[in-house]
Amino acid sequence: EVQLVESGGGLVQPGGSLRLSCAASGFTFSDYFMDWVRQAPGKGLQWVGRIRNKANSYTTEYAASVKGRFSISRDDSKNSLYLQMNSLKTEDTAVYYCARRPIGSRNLDYWGQGTLVTVSS
Amino acid sequence: DIQVTQSPSSLSASVGDRVTITCRASEGIANYLAWFQQKPGKAPKSLIYDVSSLQSGVPSRFSGSGSGTDFTLTISSLQPEDFATYYCQQHNSYPLTFGGGTKVEIK
């Protein structure tokens, strides 16, 4: 069974940093591209960014609103995805989901349950 | 960035109704459009990808159609478990963008 489990959310002050993790199981994690998507309270979905697999040199893509502040990485030996968030703003408050993109497809077919990040003083 | 506009933003329907939700992209996105269902407090669930391909395990009452810039999600006979919010997403180019969502409520 495919499972994605996010962790690391919490309360952080504006300007602070936080690192989210996503633990994957039930599939060959190293083969997949992985994404982060967020959802502000009561709002819609917003794509945050993507990291490709080793065959694609672990390259990344980011939304303009987080580029330069957020960094996506992965550790295939630990089946884990990470989101390093720096210089956090109140508008970064959201539930953060990790999601996988299957090989040969552009769809995000499985999502984790999400972890809440609250940026507030 | 490609803007994705969903309509309506909400609708009320009864069990057994046929429901249609539309999604319009600001430019052509080939066939790279997906639909997701989200229930309160839960993660989004993939329903349809590449306009009309049904995700494994999704009931056949869900279908997708369209091309270019205009796309449709249809639920042929609404079931109680289908009351949720639906999002479309273009995955033709970065940044990936979502529609604003359509909340399907019980009439």
mmCIF file of N, CA, C and O in Angstrom, chain A residues 28-86:
data_model
loop_
_atom_site.group_PDB
_atom_site.id
_atom_site.type_symbol
_atom_site.label_atom_id
_atom_site.label_comp_id
_atom_site.label_asym_id
_atom_site.label_seq_id
_atom_site.Cartn_x
_atom_site.Cartn_y
_atom_site.Cartn_z
ATOM 1 N N THR A 28 8.570 2.152 -4.979
ATOM 2 C CA THR A 28 9.996 2.430 -5.174
ATOM 3 C C THR A 28 10.196 3.934 -5.254
ATOM 4 O O THR A 28 10.160 4.531 -6.338
ATOM 5 N N PHE A 29 10.398 4.533 -4.098
ATOM 6 C CA PHE A 29 10.458 5.990 -3.957
ATOM 7 C C PHE A 29 11.462 6.614 -4.935
ATOM 8 O O PHE A 29 11.172 7.650 -5.538
ATOM 9 N N SER A 30 12.597 6.004 -5.109
ATOM 10 C CA SER A 30 13.675 6.602 -5.894
ATOM 11 C C SER A 30 13.293 6.797 -7.361
ATOM 12 O O SER A 30 13.915 7.595 -8.064
ATOM 13 N N ASP A 31 12.285 6.092 -7.828
ATOM 14 C CA ASP A 31 11.897 6.194 -9.239
ATOM 15 C C ASP A 31 11.045 7.425 -9.531
ATOM 16 O O ASP A 31 10.911 7.825 -10.691
ATOM 17 N N TYR A 32 10.425 7.984 -8.492
ATOM 18 C CA TYR A 32 9.369 8.967 -8.695
ATOM 19 C C TYR A 32 9.827 10.405 -8.551
ATOM 20 O O TYR A 32 10.721 10.720 -7.756
ATOM 21 N N PHE A 33 9.165 11.317 -9.316
ATOM 22 C CA PHE A 33 9.220 12.727 -9.007
ATOM 23 C C PHE A 33 8.307 12.933 -7.799
ATOM 24 O O PHE A 33 7.301 12.225 -7.628
ATOM 25 N N MET A 34 8.636 13.934 -6.989
ATOM 26 C CA MET A 34 7.816 14.218 -5.804
ATOM 27 C C MET A 34 7.521 15.712 -5.728
ATOM 28 O O MET A 34 8.396 16.538 -6.023
ATOM 29 N N ASP A 35 6.318 16.038 -5.309
ATOM 30 C CA ASP A 35 5.859 17.422 -5.233
ATOM 31 C C ASP A 35 5.439 17.798 -3.813
ATOM 32 O O ASP A 35 5.074 16.932 -3.006
ATOM 33 N N TRP A 36 5.447 19.096 -3.564
ATOM 34 C CA TRP A 36 4.803 19.675 -2.398
ATOM 35 C C TRP A 36 3.679 20.595 -2.888
ATOM 36 O O TRP A 36 3.874 21.374 -3.840
ATOM 37 N N VAL A 37 2.532 20.489 -2.243
ATOM 38 C CA VAL A 37 1.369 21.328 -2.528
ATOM 39 C C VAL A 37 0.854 21.831 -1.193
ATOM 40 O O VAL A 37 0.858 21.080 -0.208
ATOM 41 N N ARG A 38 0.406 23.082 -1.134
ATOM 42 C CA ARG A 38 -0.089 23.606 0.124
ATOM 43 C C ARG A 38 -1.506 24.146 -0.010
ATOM 44 O O ARG A 38 -1.979 24.408 -1.115
ATOM 45 N N GLN A 39 -2.144 24.313 1.145
ATOM 46 C CA GLN A 39 -3.522 24.800 1.181
ATOM 47 C C GLN A 39 -3.684 25.681 2.415
ATOM 48 O O GLN A 39 -3.668 25.177 3.543
ATOM 49 N N ALA A 40 -3.829 26.980 2.193
ATOM 50 C CA ALA A 40 -4.074 27.910 3.287
ATOM 51 C C ALA A 40 -5.449 27.622 3.888
ATOM 52 O O ALA A 40 -6.338 27.099 3.199
ATOM 53 N N PRO A 41 -5.655 27.936 5.143
ATOM 54 C CA PRO A 41 -6.928 27.630 5.807
ATOM 55 C C PRO A 41 -8.122 28.180 5.039
ATOM 56 O O PRO A 41 -8.172 29.377 4.739
ATOM 57 N N GLY A 42 -9.046 27.304 4.685
ATOM 58 C CA GLY A 42 -10.247 27.704 3.974
ATOM 59 C C GLY A 42 -10.048 28.093 2.526
ATOM 60 O O GLY A 42 -10.989 28.593 1.883
ATOM 61 N N LYS A 43 -8.862 27.865 1.993
ATOM 62 C CA LYS A 43 -8.545 28.276 0.621
ATOM 63 C C LYS A 43 -8.311 27.062 -0.278
ATOM 64 O O LYS A 43 -8.428 25.925 0.146
ATOM 65 N N GLY A 44 -7.951 27.349 -1.518
ATOM 66 C CA GLY A 44 -7.713 26.299 -2.496
ATOM 67 C C GLY A 44 -6.286 25.768 -2.442
ATOM 68 O O GLY A 44 -5.485 26.114 -1.580
ATOM 69 N N LEU A 45 -5.976 24.928 -3.416
ATOM 70 C CA LEU A 45 -4.679 24.274 -3.486
ATOM 71 C C LEU A 45 -3.667 25.128 -4.244
ATOM 72 O O LEU A 45 -4.016 25.756 -5.248
ATOM 73 N N GLN A 46 -2.447 25.132 -3.754
ATOM 74 C CA GLN A 46 -1.368 25.864 -4.434
ATOM 75 C C GLN A 46 -0.147 24.965 -4.529
ATOM 76 O O GLN A 46 0.349 24.460 -3.511
ATOM 77 N N TRP A 47 0.331 24.764 -5.736
ATOM 78 C CA TRP A 47 1.542 23.977 -5.959
ATOM 79 C C TRP A 47 2.750 24.749 -5.439
ATOM 80 O O TRP A 47 2.869 25.956 -5.692
ATOM 81 N N VAL A 48 3.632 24.052 -4.720
ATOM 82 C CA VAL A 48 4.817 24.677 -4.136
ATOM 83 C C VAL A 48 6.069 24.363 -4.964
ATOM 84 O O VAL A 48 6.862 25.254 -5.279
ATOM 85 N N GLY A 49 6.247 23.083 -5.299
ATOM 86 C CA GLY A 49 7.440 22.742 -6.046
ATOM 87 C C GLY A 49 7.595 21.261 -6.265
ATOM 88 O O GLY A 49 6.782 20.457 -5.807
ATOM 89 N N ARG A 50 8.633 20.888 -6.994
ATOM 90 C CA ARG A 50 8.879 19.504 -7.410
ATOM 91 C C ARG A 50 10.364 19.198 -7.371
ATOM 92 O O ARG A 50 11.192 20.066 -7.659
ATOM 93 N N ILE A 51 10.663 17.941 -7.056
ATOM 94 C CA ILE A 51 12.022 17.425 -7.233
ATOM 95 C C ILE A 51 11.943 16.179 -8.109
ATOM 96 O O ILE A 51 11.092 15.299 -7.893
ATOM 97 N N ARG A 52 12.790 16.131 -9.092
ATOM 98 C CA ARG A 52 12.817 14.975 -9.982
ATOM 99 C C ARG A 52 13.680 13.867 -9.383
ATOM 100 O O ARG A 52 14.262 14.046 -8.311
ATOM 101 N N ASN A 53 13.743 12.752 -10.071
ATOM 102 C CA ASN A 53 14.506 11.617 -9.555
ATOM 103 C C ASN A 53 15.969 11.677 -9.984
ATOM 104 O O ASN A 53 16.400 12.611 -10.676
ATOM 105 N N LYS A 54 16.734 10.663 -9.565
ATOM 106 C CA LYS A 54 18.167 10.637 -9.855
ATOM 107 C C LYS A 54 18.423 10.628 -11.346
ATOM 108 O O LYS A 54 19.331 11.315 -11.817
ATOM 109 N N ALA A 55 17.604 9.878 -12.089
ATOM 110 C CA ALA A 55 17.779 9.804 -13.546
ATOM 111 C C ALA A 55 17.631 11.173 -14.195
ATOM 112 O O ALA A 55 18.110 11.391 -15.310
ATOM 113 N N ASN A 56 16.966 12.078 -13.515
ATOM 114 C CA ASN A 56 16.789 13.450 -13.990
ATOM 115 C C ASN A 56 17.555 14.435 -13.124
ATOM 116 O O ASN A 56 17.160 15.598 -12.990
ATOM 117 N N SER A 57 18.640 13.921 -12.514
ATOM 118 C CA SER A 57 19.613 14.760 -11.808
ATOM 119 C C SER A 57 19.065 15.505 -10.599
ATOM 120 O O SER A 57 19.629 16.519 -10.202
ATOM 121 N N TYR A 58 17.950 15.006 -10.047
ATOM 122 C CA TYR A 58 17.362 15.621 -8.846
ATOM 123 C C TYR A 58 17.082 17.113 -9.059
ATOM 124 O O TYR A 58 17.152 17.906 -8.111
ATOM 125 N N THR A 59 16.772 17.499 -10.258
ATOM 126 C CA THR A 59 16.488 18.915 -10.504
ATOM 127 C C THR A 59 15.162 19.309 -9.871
ATOM 128 O O THR A 59 14.307 18.458 -9.605
ATOM 129 N N THR A 60 15.013 20.608 -9.641
ATOM 130 C CA THR A 60 13.846 21.111 -8.920
ATOM 131 C C THR A 60 13.143 22.226 -9.686
ATOM 132 O O THR A 60 13.721 22.868 -10.576
ATOM 133 N N GLU A 61 11.876 22.419 -9.341
ATOM 134 C CA GLU A 61 11.059 23.517 -9.838
ATOM 135 C C GLU A 61 10.325 24.112 -8.640
ATOM 136 O O GLU A 61 9.960 23.376 -7.715
ATOM 137 N N TYR A 62 10.085 25.423 -8.672
ATOM 138 C CA TYR A 62 9.411 26.080 -7.563
ATOM 139 C C TYR A 62 8.385 27.090 -8.070
ATOM 140 O O TYR A 62 8.555 27.685 -9.146
ATOM 141 N N ALA A 63 7.374 27.303 -7.237
ATOM 142 C CA ALA A 63 6.462 28.416 -7.475
ATOM 143 C C ALA A 63 7.201 29.715 -7.181
ATOM 144 O O ALA A 63 8.091 29.763 -6.321
ATOM 145 N N ALA A 64 6.836 30.767 -7.888
ATOM 146 C CA ALA A 64 7.515 32.061 -7.734
ATOM 147 C C ALA A 64 7.424 32.572 -6.299
ATOM 148 O O ALA A 64 8.348 33.209 -5.793
ATOM 149 N N SER A 65 6.299 32.273 -5.632
ATOM 150 C CA SER A 65 6.067 32.805 -4.285
ATOM 151 C C SER A 65 7.015 32.211 -3.240
ATOM 152 O O SER A 65 7.146 32.770 -2.144
ATOM 153 N N VAL A 66 7.660 31.087 -3.551
ATOM 154 C CA VAL A 66 8.555 30.448 -2.567
ATOM 155 C C VAL A 66 9.994 30.347 -3.071
ATOM 156 O O VAL A 66 10.893 29.999 -2.297
ATOM 157 N N LYS A 67 10.215 30.648 -4.324
ATOM 158 C CA LYS A 67 11.558 30.498 -4.906
ATOM 159 C C LYS A 67 12.548 31.387 -4.163
ATOM 160 O O LYS A 67 12.280 32.556 -3.908
ATOM 161 N N GLY A 68 13.692 30.795 -3.807
ATOM 162 C CA GLY A 68 14.701 31.527 -3.051
ATOM 163 C C GLY A 68 14.538 31.424 -1.545
ATOM 164 O O GLY A 68 15.474 31.727 -0.796
ATOM 165 N N ARG A 69 13.365 31.010 -1.092
ATOM 166 C CA ARG A 69 13.124 30.848 0.343
ATOM 167 C C ARG A 69 12.960 29.368 0.721
ATOM 168 O O ARG A 69 13.347 28.958 1.808
ATOM 169 N N PHE A 70 12.339 28.597 -0.162
ATOM 170 C CA PHE A 70 12.092 27.175 0.092
ATOM 171 C C PHE A 70 13.041 26.335 -0.746
ATOM 172 O O PHE A 70 13.423 26.720 -1.863
ATOM 173 N N SER A 71 13.375 25.162 -0.211
ATOM 174 C CA SER A 71 14.250 24.242 -0.924
ATOM 175 C C SER A 71 13.753 22.812 -0.736
ATOM 176 O O SER A 71 13.492 22.380 0.398
ATOM 177 N N ILE A 72 13.609 22.111 -1.857
ATOM 178 C CA ILE A 72 13.160 20.724 -1.805
ATOM 179 C C ILE A 72 14.357 19.800 -1.989
ATOM 180 O O ILE A 72 15.205 20.035 -2.866
ATOM 181 N N SER A 73 14.421 18.766 -1.172
ATOM 182 C CA SER A 73 15.476 17.765 -1.297
ATOM 183 C C SER A 73 14.885 16.391 -1.007
ATOM 184 O O SER A 73 13.726 16.264 -0.595
ATOM 185 N N ARG A 74 15.677 15.382 -1.231
ATOM 186 C CA ARG A 74 15.234 14.017 -0.980
ATOM 187 C C ARG A 74 16.417 13.155 -0.585
ATOM 188 O O ARG A 74 17.558 13.448 -0.937
ATOM 189 N N ASP A 75 16.108 12.089 0.142
ATOM 190 C CA ASP A 75 17.115 11.086 0.502
ATOM 191 C C ASP A 75 16.522 9.742 0.113
ATOM 192 O O ASP A 75 15.692 9.192 0.836
ATOM 193 N N ASP A 76 16.932 9.240 -1.051
ATOM 194 C CA ASP A 76 16.353 8.000 -1.545
ATOM 195 C C ASP A 76 16.702 6.808 -0.651
ATOM 196 O O ASP A 76 15.941 5.838 -0.601
ATOM 197 N N SER A 77 17.827 6.878 0.057
ATOM 198 C CA SER A 77 18.200 5.778 0.957
ATOM 199 C C SER A 77 17.258 5.681 2.160
ATOM 200 O O SER A 77 17.130 4.630 2.772
ATOM 201 N N LYS A 78 16.593 6.800 2.456
ATOM 202 C CA LYS A 78 15.651 6.836 3.585
ATOM 203 C C LYS A 78 14.206 6.936 3.123
ATOM 204 O O LYS A 78 13.297 7.095 3.942
ATOM 205 N N ASN A 79 13.987 6.861 1.809
ATOM 206 C CA ASN A 79 12.634 7.017 1.256
ATOM 207 C C ASN A 79 11.949 8.269 1.795
ATOM 208 O O ASN A 79 10.778 8.228 2.205
ATOM 209 N N SER A 80 12.677 9.356 1.793
ATOM 210 C CA SER A 80 12.170 10.581 2.407
ATOM 211 C C SER A 80 12.338 11.793 1.514
ATOM 212 O O SER A 80 13.327 11.924 0.790
ATOM 213 N N LEU A 81 11.357 12.654 1.606
ATOM 214 C CA LEU A 81 11.299 13.931 0.898
ATOM 215 C C LEU A 81 11.317 15.033 1.939
ATOM 216 O O LEU A 81 10.756 14.866 3.033
ATOM 217 N N TYR A 82 11.931 16.161 1.599
ATOM 218 C CA TYR A 82 12.033 17.255 2.553
ATOM 219 C C TYR A 82 11.643 18.583 1.913
ATOM 220 O O TYR A 82 11.794 18.774 0.704
ATOM 221 N N LEU A 83 11.166 19.497 2.753
ATOM 222 C CA LEU A 83 10.906 20.868 2.337
ATOM 223 C C LEU A 83 11.510 21.781 3.396
ATOM 224 O O LEU A 83 10.998 21.844 4.520
ATOM 225 N N GLN A 84 12.607 22.434 3.043
ATOM 226 C CA GLN A 84 13.235 23.402 3.932
ATOM 227 C C GLN A 84 12.625 24.764 3.641
ATOM 228 O O GLN A 84 12.701 25.245 2.512
ATOM 229 N N MET A 85 12.023 25.351 4.669
ATOM 230 C CA MET A 85 11.329 26.633 4.503
ATOM 231 C C MET A 85 12.042 27.682 5.351
ATOM 232 O O MET A 85 12.107 27.552 6.582
ATOM 233 N N ASN A 86 12.582 28.699 4.698
ATOM 234 C CA ASN A 86 13.272 29.797 5.372
ATOM 235 C C ASN A 86 12.532 31.103 5.151
ATOM 236 O O ASN A 86 11.686 31.205 4.259
#
